[in-house]
Short mmCIF file of C-alpha atoms in Angstrom, two decimals:
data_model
loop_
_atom_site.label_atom_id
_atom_site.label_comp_id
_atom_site.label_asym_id
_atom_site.label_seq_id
_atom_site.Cartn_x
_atom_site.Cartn_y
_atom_site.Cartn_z
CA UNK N 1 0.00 0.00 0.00
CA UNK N 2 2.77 2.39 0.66
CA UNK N 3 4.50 1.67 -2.08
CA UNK N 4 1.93 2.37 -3.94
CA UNK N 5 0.96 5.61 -2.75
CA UNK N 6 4.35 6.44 -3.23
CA UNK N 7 4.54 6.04 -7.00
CA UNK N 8 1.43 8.02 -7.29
CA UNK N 9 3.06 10.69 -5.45
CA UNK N 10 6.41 10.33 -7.57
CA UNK N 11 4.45 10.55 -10.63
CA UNK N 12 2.72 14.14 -9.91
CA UNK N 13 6.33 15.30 -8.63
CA UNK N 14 7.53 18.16 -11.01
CA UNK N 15 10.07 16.79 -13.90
CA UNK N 16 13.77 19.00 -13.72
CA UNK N 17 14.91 19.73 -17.06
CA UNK N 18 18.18 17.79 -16.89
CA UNK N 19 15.41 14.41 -16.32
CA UNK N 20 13.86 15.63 -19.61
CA UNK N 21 16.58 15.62 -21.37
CA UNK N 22 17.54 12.51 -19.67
CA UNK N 23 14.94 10.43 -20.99
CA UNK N 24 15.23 12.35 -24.51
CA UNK N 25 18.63 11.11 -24.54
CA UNK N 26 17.97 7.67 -23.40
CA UNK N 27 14.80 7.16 -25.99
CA UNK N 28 16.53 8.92 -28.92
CA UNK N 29 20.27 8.73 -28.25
CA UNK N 30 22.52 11.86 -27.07
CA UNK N 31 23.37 12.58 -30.68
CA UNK N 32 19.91 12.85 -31.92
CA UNK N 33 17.59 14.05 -28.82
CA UNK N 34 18.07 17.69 -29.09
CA UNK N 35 18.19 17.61 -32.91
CA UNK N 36 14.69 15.83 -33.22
CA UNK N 37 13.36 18.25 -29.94
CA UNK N 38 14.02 21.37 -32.25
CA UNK N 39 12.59 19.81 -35.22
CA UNK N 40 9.57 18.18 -34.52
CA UNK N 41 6.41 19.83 -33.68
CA UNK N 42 3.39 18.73 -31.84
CA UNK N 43 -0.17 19.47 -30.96
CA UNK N 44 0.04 18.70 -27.64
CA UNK N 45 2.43 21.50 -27.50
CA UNK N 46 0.22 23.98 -29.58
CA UNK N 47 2.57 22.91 -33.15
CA UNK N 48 5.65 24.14 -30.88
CA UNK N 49 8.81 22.11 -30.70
CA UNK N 50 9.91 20.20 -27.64
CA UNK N 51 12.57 23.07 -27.71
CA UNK N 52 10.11 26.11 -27.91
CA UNK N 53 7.59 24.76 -25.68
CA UNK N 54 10.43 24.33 -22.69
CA UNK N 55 12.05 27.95 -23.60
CA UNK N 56 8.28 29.58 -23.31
CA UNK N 57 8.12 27.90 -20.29
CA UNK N 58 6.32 24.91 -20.51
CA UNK N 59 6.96 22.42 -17.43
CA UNK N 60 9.35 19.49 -18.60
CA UNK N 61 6.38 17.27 -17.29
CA UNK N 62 4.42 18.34 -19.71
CA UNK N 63 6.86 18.25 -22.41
CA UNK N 64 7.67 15.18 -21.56
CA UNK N 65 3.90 13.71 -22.00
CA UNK N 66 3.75 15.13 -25.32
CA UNK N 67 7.31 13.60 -26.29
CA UNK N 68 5.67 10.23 -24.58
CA UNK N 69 2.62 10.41 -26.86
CA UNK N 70 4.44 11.21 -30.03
CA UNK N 71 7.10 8.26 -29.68
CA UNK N 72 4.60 6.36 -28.38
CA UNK N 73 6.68 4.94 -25.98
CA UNK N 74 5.07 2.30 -23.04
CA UNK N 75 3.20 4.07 -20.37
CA UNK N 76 5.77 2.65 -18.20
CA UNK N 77 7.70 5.29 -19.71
CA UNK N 78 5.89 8.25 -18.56
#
């Protein structure tokens, strides 16, 4: 029970930036994460980038999600 109350608190803690780009790294390799971030847009993000979204100030969290849903990565992945 604890533990999982736990990972329902963990998974409305905020998301740093350097865990962002973490994960972007991990899913899309270090050479290519930041390359496909400025590149690709999304509706999620209102047709922004990954990149434009987090400069105007976006939460990473949120970020991420749309990253998540694009890729569609497993929800363990979220």
């Amino acid at each position: 029970m604890l533990l999982r109350l736990l990972g329902r608190v963990a998974c409305w803690r905020a998301m740093r930036h350097s865990e962002f780009w973490e994960r972007m790294d991990h899913h899309l390799g270090e050479g290519y994460a930041r390359v496909w971030a400025d590149t690709q847009t999304m509706a999620d993000l209102d047709g922004r980038t990954a990149l434009e979204a987090l400069e105007a100030g976006v939460p990473p969290k949120q970020v991420w999600r749309a990253v998540h849903a694009r890729l569609e990565l497993p929800a363990s992945e979220r």
